[in-house]
Amino acid sequence: MPAYFDIDQTWKAFGGWIDTLVPAPDDHPVHYGLPAGRITDDSEQAFSLARAFIKHGGVTLEAAVEAIIDWYDRVGGDQSPYVGPSTRRACRRSSAATIAHHRLWGDTNGAPMRISPVGLMHPGDPTGAIEDAVTACIPTHNTNVAISGACAVASAVAIAMTDGVSVDTIIAAGYSARTWDGSRAANGWGHR
């Protein structure tokens, strides 16, 4: 959380790796004011998605919409500096039904940071993780770059959930899943 979005700036400010819990710097562009040990919107959204997927019995478009709107409302999304532009635009729609209906936008890559629960739900099943990652991206980050990144993370997490797997295998699973190009949507991926 206290790291800047630029590695050099982080290294300069902290004199190397951050290896203890520290508050965000006062000049941090987004996390200023957060105390040591505070999680960011990345983890908050992942937890919100996990709760909704459990409640709905799996990954659905409705669960993803519900999770993101719930998180947005909890953090005071209209005024929160933690909400990215694609998520803010989606959540400012009038209702969950409107978001689900107008799901053809997104111009940032925020989906991968919240997608780990999808991989956790598919231990050893990267294909299932990829399919559900697409669904989870649609409400706010329905772009090739965001979906590709989310598929890579979900696939890597799914493989990491198996016994005796190597780091190289986990990386390979993420690397091979990153090439999502939208063609899978024609086969029904993400449209359950």
Coordinates of N, CA, C and O in Angstrom, one line a residue:
M1 N 0.8 -1.2 0.0 CA 0.0 0.0 0.0 C 0.9 1.3 0.0 O 0.5 2.2 -0.7
P2 N 1.9 1.3 0.7 CA 2.7 2.6 0.7 C 3.5 2.8 -0.5 O 4.0 3.9 -0.7
A3 N 3.7 1.8 -1.3 CA 4.6 2.0 -2.5 C 4.0 2.9 -3.5 O 2.7 3.0 -3.6
Y4 N 4.8 3.7 -4.1 CA 4.3 4.6 -5.2 C 4.1 3.7 -6.5 O 4.5 2.6 -6.5
F5 N 3.5 4.3 -7.5 CA 3.3 3.6 -8.7 C 4.5 3.6 -9.6 O 4.5 3.0 -10.7
D6 N 5.6 4.2 -9.1 CA 6.9 4.2 -9.8 C 7.9 3.5 -8.9 O 8.1 4.0 -7.8
I7 N 8.6 2.5 -9.4 CA 9.5 1.8 -8.6 C 10.7 2.6 -8.1 O 11.1 2.5 -7.0
D8 N 11.2 3.5 -9.0 CA 12.3 4.4 -8.6 C 11.9 5.4 -7.5 O 12.7 5.6 -6.6
Q9 N 10.7 5.9 -7.6 CA 10.2 6.8 -6.6 C 10.0 6.1 -5.2 O 10.4 6.6 -4.2
T10 N 9.5 4.8 -5.3 CA 9.4 4.0 -4.1 C 10.8 3.8 -3.5 O 11.0 3.9 -2.3
W11 N 11.7 3.3 -4.3 CA 13.1 3.0 -3.8 C 13.7 4.2 -3.2 O 14.3 4.1 -2.1
K12 N 13.5 5.4 -3.8 CA 14.1 6.6 -3.3 C 13.5 7.0 -2.0 O 14.2 7.4 -1.0
A13 N 12.2 6.9 -1.9 CA 11.5 7.3 -0.7 C 11.7 6.4 0.5 O 11.8 6.9 1.7
F14 N 11.9 5.1 0.3 CA 12.1 4.2 1.4 C 13.5 3.6 1.5 O 13.7 2.8 2.4
G15 N 14.4 4.0 0.6 CA 15.7 3.6 0.7 C 15.9 2.1 0.4 O 16.8 1.5 0.9
G16 N 15.0 1.5 -0.4 CA 15.1 0.1 -0.7 C 13.8 -0.5 -0.6 O 12.7 0.1 -0.8
W17 N 13.8 -1.8 -0.4 CA 12.5 -2.6 -0.3 C 11.7 -2.2 0.9 O 12.3 -1.8 1.9
I18 N 10.4 -2.2 0.8 CA 9.5 -2.0 1.9 C 9.3 -3.4 2.5 O 8.7 -4.3 1.9
D19 N 9.9 -3.6 3.7 CA 9.8 -4.9 4.4 C 9.1 -4.8 5.8 O 9.2 -5.8 6.5
T20 N 8.5 -3.7 6.1 CA 7.7 -3.6 7.3 C 6.4 -2.9 7.0 O 6.3 -2.2 5.9
L21 N 5.5 -2.9 7.9 CA 4.2 -2.2 7.7 C 4.4 -0.7 8.0 O 4.8 -0.4 9.1
V22 N 4.2 0.1 7.0 CA 4.4 1.6 7.2 C 3.2 2.3 6.6 O 2.6 1.8 5.7
P23 N 2.9 3.5 7.1 CA 1.8 4.3 6.5 C 2.2 4.8 5.2 O 3.3 4.8 4.8
A24 N 1.1 5.1 4.4 CA 1.4 5.7 3.1 C 2.0 7.1 3.3 O 1.7 7.8 4.2
P25 N 2.9 7.5 2.4 CA 3.5 8.8 2.4 C 2.5 9.9 2.2 O 1.5 9.7 1.5
D26 N 2.7 11.0 2.8 CA 1.7 12.1 2.6 C 1.6 12.6 1.2 O 0.5 13.2 0.9
D27 N 2.6 12.4 0.4 CA 2.5 12.8 -1.0 C 2.0 11.7 -2.0 O 2.1 11.9 -3.2
H28 N 1.6 10.6 -1.4 CA 1.2 9.5 -2.3 C -0.1 9.9 -3.1 O -1.0 10.5 -2.5
P29 N -0.1 9.7 -4.4 CA -1.2 10.2 -5.2 C -2.6 9.6 -4.9 O -3.6 10.2 -5.2
V30 N -2.6 8.4 -4.3 CA -3.9 7.8 -4.0 C -4.0 7.3 -2.6 O -5.1 7.5 -1.9
H31 N -3.0 6.8 -2.0 CA -3.1 6.1 -0.7 C -2.7 7.0 0.5 O -2.7 6.6 1.6
Y32 N -2.5 8.3 0.2 CA -2.1 9.2 1.3 C -3.1 9.1 2.4 O -4.3 8.9 2.2
G33 N -2.6 9.2 3.7 CA -3.5 9.1 4.8 C -3.8 7.7 5.3 O -4.4 7.6 6.4
L34 N -3.5 6.7 4.6 CA -3.8 5.3 5.0 C -2.7 4.9 6.1 O -1.5 5.1 5.9
P35 N -3.2 4.3 7.2 CA -2.3 3.8 8.2 C -1.5 2.6 7.8 O -1.9 1.8 6.9
A36 N -0.5 2.3 8.5 CA 0.3 1.1 8.3 C -0.6 -0.2 8.4 O -1.4 -0.2 9.3
G37 N -0.4 -1.1 7.5 CA -1.1 -2.3 7.5 C -2.5 -2.2 6.8 O -3.2 -3.3 6.7
R38 N -2.9 -1.1 6.3 CA -4.2 -0.9 5.7 C -4.2 -1.6 4.3 O -3.2 -1.4 3.6
I39 N -5.2 -2.3 3.9 CA -5.3 -2.9 2.6 C -5.8 -1.8 1.6 O -6.3 -0.8 2.0
T40 N -5.6 -2.1 0.3 CA -6.0 -1.1 -0.7 C -7.3 -1.6 -1.3 O -7.8 -2.7 -1.0
D41 N -7.8 -0.8 -2.3 CA -9.0 -1.2 -3.1 C -8.8 -2.5 -3.8 O -9.8 -3.2 -4.0
D42 N -7.6 -2.9 -4.1 CA -7.4 -4.2 -4.8 C -7.9 -5.3 -3.9 O -8.7 -6.2 -4.4
S43 N -7.5 -5.4 -2.7 CA -7.9 -6.5 -1.8 C -9.4 -6.3 -1.4 O -10.1 -7.3 -1.3
E44 N -9.8 -5.1 -1.2 CA -11.2 -4.8 -0.8 C -12.1 -5.4 -1.9 O -13.2 -6.0 -1.7
Q45 N -11.8 -5.1 -3.2 CA -12.6 -5.6 -4.3 C -12.6 -7.1 -4.4 O -13.6 -7.8 -4.7
A46 N -11.4 -7.7 -4.2 CA -11.2 -9.2 -4.3 C -12.1 -9.8 -3.2 O -12.8 -10.8 -3.5
F47 N -12.1 -9.2 -2.0 CA -13.0 -9.8 -0.9 C -14.5 -9.6 -1.3 O -15.3 -10.5 -1.0
S48 N -14.8 -8.5 -1.8 CA -16.2 -8.3 -2.2 C -16.6 -9.3 -3.3 O -17.7 -9.8 -3.2
L49 N -15.8 -9.5 -4.3 CA -16.1 -10.5 -5.3 C -16.2 -11.9 -4.7 O -17.2 -12.6 -5.0
A50 N -15.3 -12.3 -3.8 CA -15.4 -13.6 -3.2 C -16.7 -13.8 -2.4 O -17.3 -14.8 -2.5
R51 N -17.1 -12.8 -1.6 CA -18.4 -12.9 -0.9 C -19.5 -13.1 -1.9 O -20.4 -13.9 -1.6
A52 N -19.6 -12.3 -3.0 CA -20.7 -12.4 -3.9 C -20.7 -13.8 -4.6 O -21.7 -14.4 -4.8
F53 N -19.5 -14.3 -5.0 CA -19.4 -15.6 -5.7 C -19.9 -16.7 -4.7 O -20.6 -17.6 -5.2
I54 N -19.5 -16.6 -3.5 CA -20.0 -17.6 -2.5 C -21.5 -17.5 -2.4 O -22.2 -18.5 -2.4
K55 N -22.0 -16.3 -2.2 CA -23.5 -16.1 -2.1 C -24.2 -16.6 -3.3 O -25.3 -17.2 -3.1
H56 N -23.7 -16.4 -4.5 CA -24.4 -16.8 -5.7 C -24.1 -18.2 -6.1 O -24.6 -18.7 -7.2
G57 N -23.2 -18.9 -5.4 CA -22.8 -20.2 -5.8 C -21.9 -20.3 -7.0 O -21.8 -21.4 -7.6
G58 N -21.2 -19.3 -7.3 CA -20.2 -19.3 -8.4 C -20.1 -17.9 -9.0 O -20.7 -17.0 -8.6
V59 N -19.3 -17.9 -10.1 CA -19.1 -16.6 -10.8 C -20.2 -16.4 -11.8 O -20.4 -17.2 -12.7
T60 N -20.9 -15.3 -11.7 CA -21.9 -14.9 -12.6 C -21.8 -13.4 -12.9 O -21.2 -12.7 -12.1
L61 N -22.3 -13.0 -14.0 CA -22.3 -11.5 -14.2 C -23.0 -10.8 -13.1 O -22.5 -9.7 -12.6
E62 N -24.1 -11.3 -12.7 CA -24.9 -10.7 -11.6 C -24.1 -10.6 -10.3 O -24.1 -9.5 -9.6
A63 N -23.4 -11.6 -10.0 CA -22.6 -11.6 -8.8 C -21.5 -10.6 -8.9 O -21.2 -9.8 -7.9
A64 N -20.8 -10.5 -10.0 CA -19.7 -9.5 -10.2 C -20.3 -8.1 -10.1 O -19.6 -7.3 -9.5
V65 N -21.4 -7.8 -10.7 CA -22.0 -6.5 -10.7 C -22.3 -6.2 -9.2 O -22.0 -5.1 -8.7
E66 N -23.0 -7.1 -8.5 CA -23.4 -6.9 -7.1 C -22.1 -6.6 -6.3 O -22.1 -5.7 -5.4
A67 N -21.1 -7.4 -6.5 CA -19.8 -7.2 -5.7 C -19.2 -5.8 -5.9 O -18.8 -5.1 -4.9
I68 N -19.1 -5.4 -7.1 CA -18.5 -4.1 -7.4 C -19.3 -2.9 -6.9 O -18.8 -2.0 -6.3
I69 N -20.6 -3.0 -7.1 CA -21.5 -1.9 -6.6 C -21.5 -1.9 -5.1 O -21.4 -0.8 -4.5
D70 N -21.5 -3.1 -4.4 CA -21.4 -3.1 -3.0 C -20.1 -2.5 -2.5 O -20.2 -1.7 -1.5
W71 N -19.0 -2.8 -3.1 CA -17.7 -2.2 -2.7 C -17.8 -0.7 -2.9 O -17.4 0.1 -2.0
Y72 N -18.2 -0.3 -4.1 CA -18.3 1.1 -4.4 C -19.1 1.9 -3.4 O -18.7 3.0 -2.9
D73 N -20.2 1.4 -3.0 CA -21.1 2.1 -2.0 C -20.4 2.1 -0.7 O -20.5 3.1 0.0
R74 N -19.8 1.0 -0.3 CA -19.1 0.9 1.0 C -18.0 2.0 1.2 O -17.7 2.5 2.3
V75 N -17.2 2.2 0.1 CA -16.1 3.1 0.2 C -16.4 4.6 -0.2 O -15.6 5.4 -0.3
G76 N -17.7 4.8 -0.4 CA -18.1 6.2 -0.8 C -17.5 6.5 -2.2 O -16.9 7.5 -2.3
G77 N -17.8 5.6 -3.1 CA -17.1 5.7 -4.4 C -17.2 7.0 -5.2 O -16.2 7.3 -5.9
D78 N -18.2 7.7 -5.0 CA -18.3 9.0 -5.8 C -17.2 10.0 -5.3 O -16.8 10.8 -6.1
Q79 N -16.8 9.9 -4.1 CA -15.7 10.8 -3.6 C -14.4 10.1 -3.3 O -13.4 10.8 -3.0
S80 N -14.3 8.8 -3.4 CA -13.1 8.1 -3.1 C -12.0 8.2 -4.1 O -12.3 8.0 -5.3
P81 N -10.8 8.5 -3.7 CA -9.7 8.5 -4.6 C -9.2 7.1 -5.0 O -8.4 7.0 -5.9
Y82 N -9.8 6.1 -4.4 CA -9.3 4.7 -4.7 C -10.0 4.1 -5.9 O -9.7 3.0 -6.3
V83 N -11.1 4.7 -6.4 CA -11.9 4.1 -7.5 C -11.3 4.6 -8.8 O -11.1 5.7 -9.1
G84 N -11.0 3.5 -9.6 CA -10.4 3.8 -10.9 C -11.5 4.3 -11.9 O -12.7 4.2 -11.6
P85 N -11.1 4.9 -13.0 CA -12.1 5.6 -13.9 C -13.1 4.6 -14.5 O -14.2 5.0 -14.7
S86 N -12.6 3.4 -14.9 CA -13.6 2.5 -15.5 C -14.6 2.0 -14.5 O -15.8 1.9 -14.8
T87 N -14.2 1.7 -13.3 CA -15.1 1.2 -12.2 C -16.0 2.4 -11.8 O -17.2 2.2 -11.7
R88 N -15.5 3.6 -11.7 CA -16.3 4.7 -11.3 C -17.4 4.9 -12.4 O -18.6 5.1 -12.1
R89 N -17.0 4.9 -13.6 CA -18.0 5.1 -14.7 C -19.1 4.0 -14.7 O -20.3 4.3 -14.8
A90 N -18.7 2.8 -14.5 CA -19.7 1.7 -14.4 C -20.6 1.9 -13.2 O -21.8 1.7 -13.4
C91 N -20.1 2.2 -12.1 CA -20.9 2.2 -10.9 C -21.8 3.5 -10.8 O -22.8 3.5 -10.1
R92 N -21.5 4.5 -11.6 CA -22.3 5.6 -11.6 C -23.6 5.4 -12.5 O -24.5 6.2 -12.5
R93 N -23.6 4.3 -13.2 CA -24.9 3.9 -13.9 C -26.0 3.8 -12.8 O -25.7 3.6 -11.7
S94 N -27.2 3.8 -13.3 CA -28.3 3.9 -12.3 C -28.6 2.7 -11.6 O -29.2 2.7 -10.5
S95 N -28.2 1.5 -12.1 CA -28.6 0.3 -11.4 C -27.7 -0.9 -11.9 O -27.1 -0.8 -12.9
A96 N -27.8 -2.0 -11.1 CA -27.0 -3.2 -11.5 C -27.5 -3.6 -12.9 O -26.7 -4.1 -13.7
A97 N -28.8 -3.6 -13.2 CA -29.3 -4.0 -14.5 C -28.7 -3.1 -15.6 O -28.4 -3.6 -16.7
T98 N -28.6 -1.8 -15.3 CA -28.0 -0.9 -16.3 C -26.6 -1.3 -16.6 O -26.1 -1.3 -17.8
I99 N -25.8 -1.6 -15.5 CA -24.4 -1.9 -15.7 C -24.3 -3.2 -16.6 O -23.6 -3.3 -17.5
A100 N -25.1 -4.2 -16.2 CA -25.1 -5.5 -16.9 C -25.5 -5.3 -18.4 O -24.9 -5.9 -19.3
H101 N -26.4 -4.4 -18.7 CA -26.9 -4.2 -20.0 C -25.9 -3.4 -20.9 O -25.7 -3.7 -22.0
H102 N -25.2 -2.4 -20.3 CA -24.3 -1.5 -21.0 C -22.9 -1.9 -20.6 O -22.1 -1.1 -20.0
R103 N -22.5 -3.1 -20.9 CA -21.2 -3.7 -20.4 C -20.1 -3.6 -21.5 O -19.3 -4.5 -21.5
L104 N -20.2 -2.6 -22.4 CA -19.3 -2.6 -23.5 C -18.3 -1.4 -23.3 O -18.1 -0.7 -24.3
W105 N -17.7 -1.3 -22.2 CA -16.8 -0.2 -22.0 C -15.6 -0.7 -21.1 O -15.6 -1.8 -20.6
G106 N -14.8 0.3 -20.8 CA -13.6 0.0 -19.9 C -12.4 0.5 -20.7 O -12.2 0.2 -21.8
D107 N -11.6 1.3 -20.0 CA -10.4 1.8 -20.7 C -9.2 1.7 -19.8 O -8.2 2.4 -20.1
T108 N -9.3 1.0 -18.7 CA -8.1 0.8 -17.8 C -7.9 -0.7 -17.5 O -8.7 -1.5 -18.0
N109 N -6.9 -1.0 -16.8 CA -6.5 -2.4 -16.6 C -6.7 -2.8 -15.1 O -5.8 -3.5 -14.6
G110 N -7.8 -2.4 -14.5 CA -8.0 -2.7 -13.1 C -8.5 -4.1 -12.7 O -8.5 -4.5 -11.6
A111 N -8.9 -4.9 -13.7 CA -9.5 -6.2 -13.4 C -8.5 -7.2 -12.8 O -8.8 -8.0 -11.9
P112 N -7.2 -7.3 -13.3 CA -6.3 -8.3 -12.7 C -6.1 -8.2 -11.2 O -5.9 -9.2 -10.6
M113 N -6.1 -7.0 -10.7 CA -5.8 -6.8 -9.3 C -6.9 -7.4 -8.4 O -6.6 -7.6 -7.2
R114 N -8.0 -7.6 -8.9 CA -9.1 -8.1 -8.0 C -9.6 -9.6 -8.3 O -10.5 -10.1 -7.8
I115 N -8.9 -10.2 -9.2 CA -9.4 -11.5 -9.8 C -9.0 -12.7 -9.1 O -9.5 -13.8 -9.4
S116 N -8.1 -12.7 -8.1 CA -7.6 -13.9 -7.4 C -8.6 -14.8 -6.9 O -8.5 -16.0 -7.0
P117 N -9.8 -14.3 -6.4 CA -10.8 -15.3 -5.9 C -11.3 -16.2 -7.0 O -11.6 -17.4 -6.8
V118 N -11.3 -15.8 -8.3 CA -11.7 -16.7 -9.4 C -10.7 -17.8 -9.5 O -11.1 -19.0 -9.7
G119 N -9.4 -17.6 -9.5 CA -8.4 -18.6 -9.5 C -8.5 -19.6 -8.3 O -8.4 -20.8 -8.5
L120 N -8.8 -19.0 -7.1 CA -9.0 -19.8 -6.0 C -10.2 -20.8 -6.1 O -10.2 -21.9 -5.5
M121 N -11.2 -20.4 -6.8 CA -12.3 -21.2 -7.0 C -12.1 -22.4 -8.0 O -13.0 -23.3 -8.1
H122 N -11.0 -22.4 -8.7 CA -10.7 -23.4 -9.7 C -9.4 -24.0 -9.5 O -8.5 -24.0 -10.5
P123 N -9.1 -24.6 -8.4 CA -7.8 -25.3 -8.2 C -7.5 -26.3 -9.3 O -8.3 -27.2 -9.5
G124 N -6.4 -26.1 -9.9 CA -6.0 -27.1 -11.0 C -6.8 -27.0 -12.3 O -6.6 -27.8 -13.2
D125 N -7.6 -26.0 -12.4 CA -8.5 -25.8 -13.6 C -8.3 -24.5 -14.2 O -9.2 -23.6 -14.0
P126 N -7.2 -24.2 -14.9 CA -7.0 -22.9 -15.5 C -8.1 -22.5 -16.5 O -8.4 -21.3 -16.6
T127 N -8.6 -23.5 -17.3 CA -9.6 -23.2 -18.2 C -10.9 -22.6 -17.6 O -11.4 -21.6 -18.0
G128 N -11.3 -23.2 -16.5 CA -12.5 -22.7 -15.7 C -12.2 -21.4 -15.2 O -13.1 -20.5 -15.2
A129 N -10.9 -21.2 -14.7 CA -10.6 -19.9 -14.1 C -10.6 -18.8 -15.2 O -11.1 -17.7 -14.9
I130 N -10.1 -19.1 -16.4 CA -10.1 -18.1 -17.5 C -11.5 -17.8 -17.9 O -11.9 -16.6 -18.0
E131 N -12.4 -18.8 -18.0 CA -13.8 -18.5 -18.4 C -14.5 -17.6 -17.4 O -15.1 -16.6 -17.8
D132 N -14.3 -17.9 -16.1 CA -14.9 -17.1 -15.1 C -14.3 -15.7 -14.9 O -14.9 -14.7 -14.6
A133 N -13.0 -15.6 -15.2 CA -12.3 -14.3 -15.2 C -12.9 -13.4 -16.2 O -13.1 -12.2 -15.9
V134 N -13.2 -13.9 -17.4 CA -13.9 -13.1 -18.4 C -15.2 -12.5 -17.9 O -15.5 -11.3 -18.0
T135 N -16.0 -13.4 -17.3 CA -17.3 -13.0 -16.8 C -17.1 -11.9 -15.7 O -17.8 -10.9 -15.7
A136 N -16.1 -12.0 -14.8 CA -15.9 -11.1 -13.7 C -15.4 -9.7 -14.2 O -15.6 -8.7 -13.6
C137 N -14.8 -9.7 -15.4 CA -14.3 -8.4 -16.0 C -15.4 -7.6 -16.6 O -15.3 -6.4 -16.7
I138 N -16.4 -8.2 -17.2 CA -17.4 -7.6 -18.1 C -18.0 -6.3 -17.5 O -18.1 -5.3 -18.2
P139 N -18.4 -6.3 -16.2 CA -19.1 -5.1 -15.7 C -18.3 -3.8 -15.8 O -18.9 -2.7 -16.0
T140 N -17.0 -3.9 -15.6 CA -16.2 -2.6 -15.5 C -15.0 -2.6 -16.4 O -14.5 -1.5 -16.7
H141 N -14.5 -3.7 -16.8 CA -13.2 -3.8 -17.6 C -13.3 -4.7 -18.8 O -12.6 -5.7 -18.9
N142 N -14.3 -4.4 -19.6 CA -14.5 -5.3 -20.8 C -13.7 -4.9 -22.0 O -14.1 -4.5 -23.0
T143 N -12.3 -5.0 -21.8 CA -11.4 -4.7 -22.8 C -10.4 -5.9 -22.9 O -10.2 -6.6 -22.0
N144 N -9.8 -6.0 -24.1 CA -8.8 -7.1 -24.3 C -7.7 -7.0 -23.3 O -7.3 -8.1 -22.7
V145 N -7.1 -5.9 -23.0 CA -5.9 -5.8 -22.1 C -6.3 -6.1 -20.7 O -5.6 -6.8 -20.0
A146 N -7.5 -5.7 -20.2 CA -7.9 -6.0 -18.9 C -8.3 -7.4 -18.7 O -7.9 -8.1 -17.7
I147 N -9.0 -8.0 -19.7 CA -9.4 -9.4 -19.6 C -8.2 -10.3 -19.8 O -8.0 -11.3 -19.0
S148 N -7.3 -9.9 -20.6 CA -6.0 -10.7 -20.8 C -5.2 -10.8 -19.5 O -4.8 -11.9 -19.1
G149 N -5.1 -9.6 -18.8 CA -4.4 -9.6 -17.5 C -5.1 -10.4 -16.5 O -4.5 -11.2 -15.7
A150 N -6.4 -10.3 -16.4 CA -7.2 -11.0 -15.4 C -7.1 -12.5 -15.7 O -7.0 -13.3 -14.8
C151 N -7.2 -12.9 -17.0 CA -7.1 -14.4 -17.3 C -5.7 -14.9 -16.9 O -5.6 -16.0 -16.4
A152 N -4.6 -14.1 -17.1 CA -3.3 -14.6 -16.7 C -3.2 -14.8 -15.2 O -2.7 -15.8 -14.7
V153 N -3.7 -13.8 -14.4 CA -3.7 -14.0 -13.0 C -4.6 -15.1 -12.5 O -4.1 -15.9 -11.7
A154 N -5.8 -15.2 -13.0 CA -6.7 -16.3 -12.6 C -6.1 -17.7 -12.9 O -6.2 -18.6 -12.1
S155 N -5.6 -17.8 -14.1 CA -5.0 -19.1 -14.5 C -3.8 -19.5 -13.6 O -3.7 -20.6 -13.1
A156 N -2.9 -18.5 -13.3 CA -1.7 -18.7 -12.5 C -2.2 -19.1 -11.1 O -1.6 -20.0 -10.5
V157 N -3.2 -18.4 -10.5 CA -3.7 -18.8 -9.2 C -4.3 -20.2 -9.2 O -4.0 -20.9 -8.2
A158 N -5.0 -20.5 -10.2 CA -5.6 -21.8 -10.3 C -4.6 -22.9 -10.3 O -4.7 -23.9 -9.5
I159 N -3.5 -22.7 -11.0 CA -2.5 -23.7 -11.1 C -1.7 -23.7 -9.8 O -1.3 -24.8 -9.3
A160 N -1.5 -22.6 -9.1 CA -0.8 -22.5 -7.9 C -1.5 -23.3 -6.8 O -0.9 -23.6 -5.8
M161 N -2.8 -23.5 -6.9 CA -3.6 -24.2 -5.9 C -3.4 -25.7 -6.0 O -4.1 -26.5 -5.3
T162 N -2.5 -26.2 -6.8 CA -2.3 -27.7 -6.9 C -1.0 -28.1 -6.1 O -0.1 -27.3 -5.9
D163 N -1.0 -29.3 -5.6 CA 0.1 -29.8 -4.9 C 1.4 -29.9 -5.7 O 1.3 -30.4 -6.9
G164 N 2.5 -29.6 -5.2 CA 3.8 -29.8 -5.8 C 4.1 -29.0 -7.1 O 5.0 -29.4 -7.8
V165 N 3.3 -28.0 -7.3 CA 3.6 -27.3 -8.6 C 4.8 -26.4 -8.4 O 5.0 -25.8 -7.4
S166 N 5.5 -26.2 -9.5 CA 6.7 -25.3 -9.5 C 6.3 -23.9 -9.8 O 5.3 -23.6 -10.5
V167 N 7.2 -23.0 -9.5 CA 7.0 -21.6 -9.8 C 7.0 -21.4 -11.3 O 6.2 -20.7 -11.9
D168 N 7.9 -22.2 -12.0 CA 7.9 -22.1 -13.5 C 6.6 -22.5 -14.1 O 6.1 -21.9 -15.1
T169 N 5.9 -23.5 -13.5 CA 4.6 -23.9 -14.1 C 3.6 -22.9 -13.8 O 2.7 -22.6 -14.7
I170 N 3.6 -22.3 -12.6 CA 2.6 -21.2 -12.3 C 2.8 -20.0 -13.3 O 1.8 -19.5 -13.9
I171 N 4.0 -19.6 -13.5 CA 4.3 -18.5 -14.5 C 3.9 -18.9 -15.9 O 3.3 -18.1 -16.6
A172 N 4.2 -20.1 -16.3 CA 3.8 -20.6 -17.6 C 2.2 -20.6 -17.8 O 1.7 -20.2 -18.9
A173 N 1.5 -20.9 -16.7 CA 0.0 -20.9 -16.8 C -0.5 -19.5 -17.0 O -1.4 -19.2 -17.8
G174 N 0.1 -18.5 -16.3 CA -0.3 -17.1 -16.5 C 0.1 -16.6 -17.8 O -0.7 -15.9 -18.5
Y175 N 1.3 -17.0 -18.2 CA 1.8 -16.5 -19.5 C 1.0 -17.0 -20.7 O 0.6 -16.3 -21.6
S176 N 0.6 -18.3 -20.6 CA -0.2 -18.8 -21.7 C -1.6 -18.3 -21.8 O -2.3 -18.2 -22.8
A177 N -2.2 -17.9 -20.6 CA -3.5 -17.4 -20.5 C -3.6 -15.9 -20.9 O -4.7 -15.4 -21.1
R178 N -2.5 -15.2 -21.0 CA -2.6 -13.8 -21.2 C -3.0 -13.4 -22.6 O -3.2 -12.2 -22.8
T179 N -3.1 -14.3 -23.5 CA -3.3 -13.9 -24.9 C -4.8 -13.8 -25.2 O -5.1 -13.9 -26.4
W180 N -5.6 -13.7 -24.3 CA -7.1 -13.6 -24.6 C -7.3 -12.4 -25.5 O -6.8 -11.3 -25.3
D181 N -8.0 -12.7 -26.6 CA -8.2 -11.6 -27.6 C -9.6 -11.3 -27.9 O -9.9 -10.6 -28.9
G182 N -10.5 -11.8 -27.2 CA -12.0 -11.6 -27.4 C -12.6 -12.7 -28.2 O -13.8 -12.8 -28.2
S183 N -11.9 -13.5 -28.9 CA -12.5 -14.5 -29.8 C -13.2 -15.6 -28.9 O -14.2 -16.2 -29.4
R184 N -12.8 -15.8 -27.7 CA -13.4 -16.7 -26.8 C -14.9 -16.3 -26.5 O -15.7 -17.1 -26.2
A185 N -15.1 -15.0 -26.4 CA -16.4 -14.5 -26.1 C -17.5 -15.0 -27.1 O -18.6 -15.3 -26.8
A186 N -17.1 -15.2 -28.3 CA -18.0 -15.8 -29.3 C -18.4 -17.2 -29.0 O -19.4 -17.6 -29.4
N187 N -17.6 -17.9 -28.2 CA -18.0 -19.2 -27.8 C -18.7 -19.3 -26.5 O -18.9 -20.3 -25.9
G188 N -19.1 -18.1 -26.0 CA -20.0 -18.0 -24.8 C -19.2 -17.7 -23.5 O -19.8 -17.6 -22.5
W189 N -17.9 -17.5 -23.6 CA -17.1 -17.2 -22.4 C -17.6 -15.8 -21.8 O -17.7 -14.8 -22.6
G190 N -17.9 -15.8 -20.6 CA -18.3 -14.6 -19.9 C -19.8 -14.2 -20.1 O -20.2 -13.2 -19.6
H191 N -20.5 -15.1 -20.8 CA -21.9 -14.7 -21.0 C -22.8 -15.8 -20.5 O -23.6 -16.5 -21.2
R192 N -22.7 -16.0 -19.2 CA -23.5 -17.1 -18.6 C -24.8 -16.5 -18.1 O -25.0 -15.5 -17.7

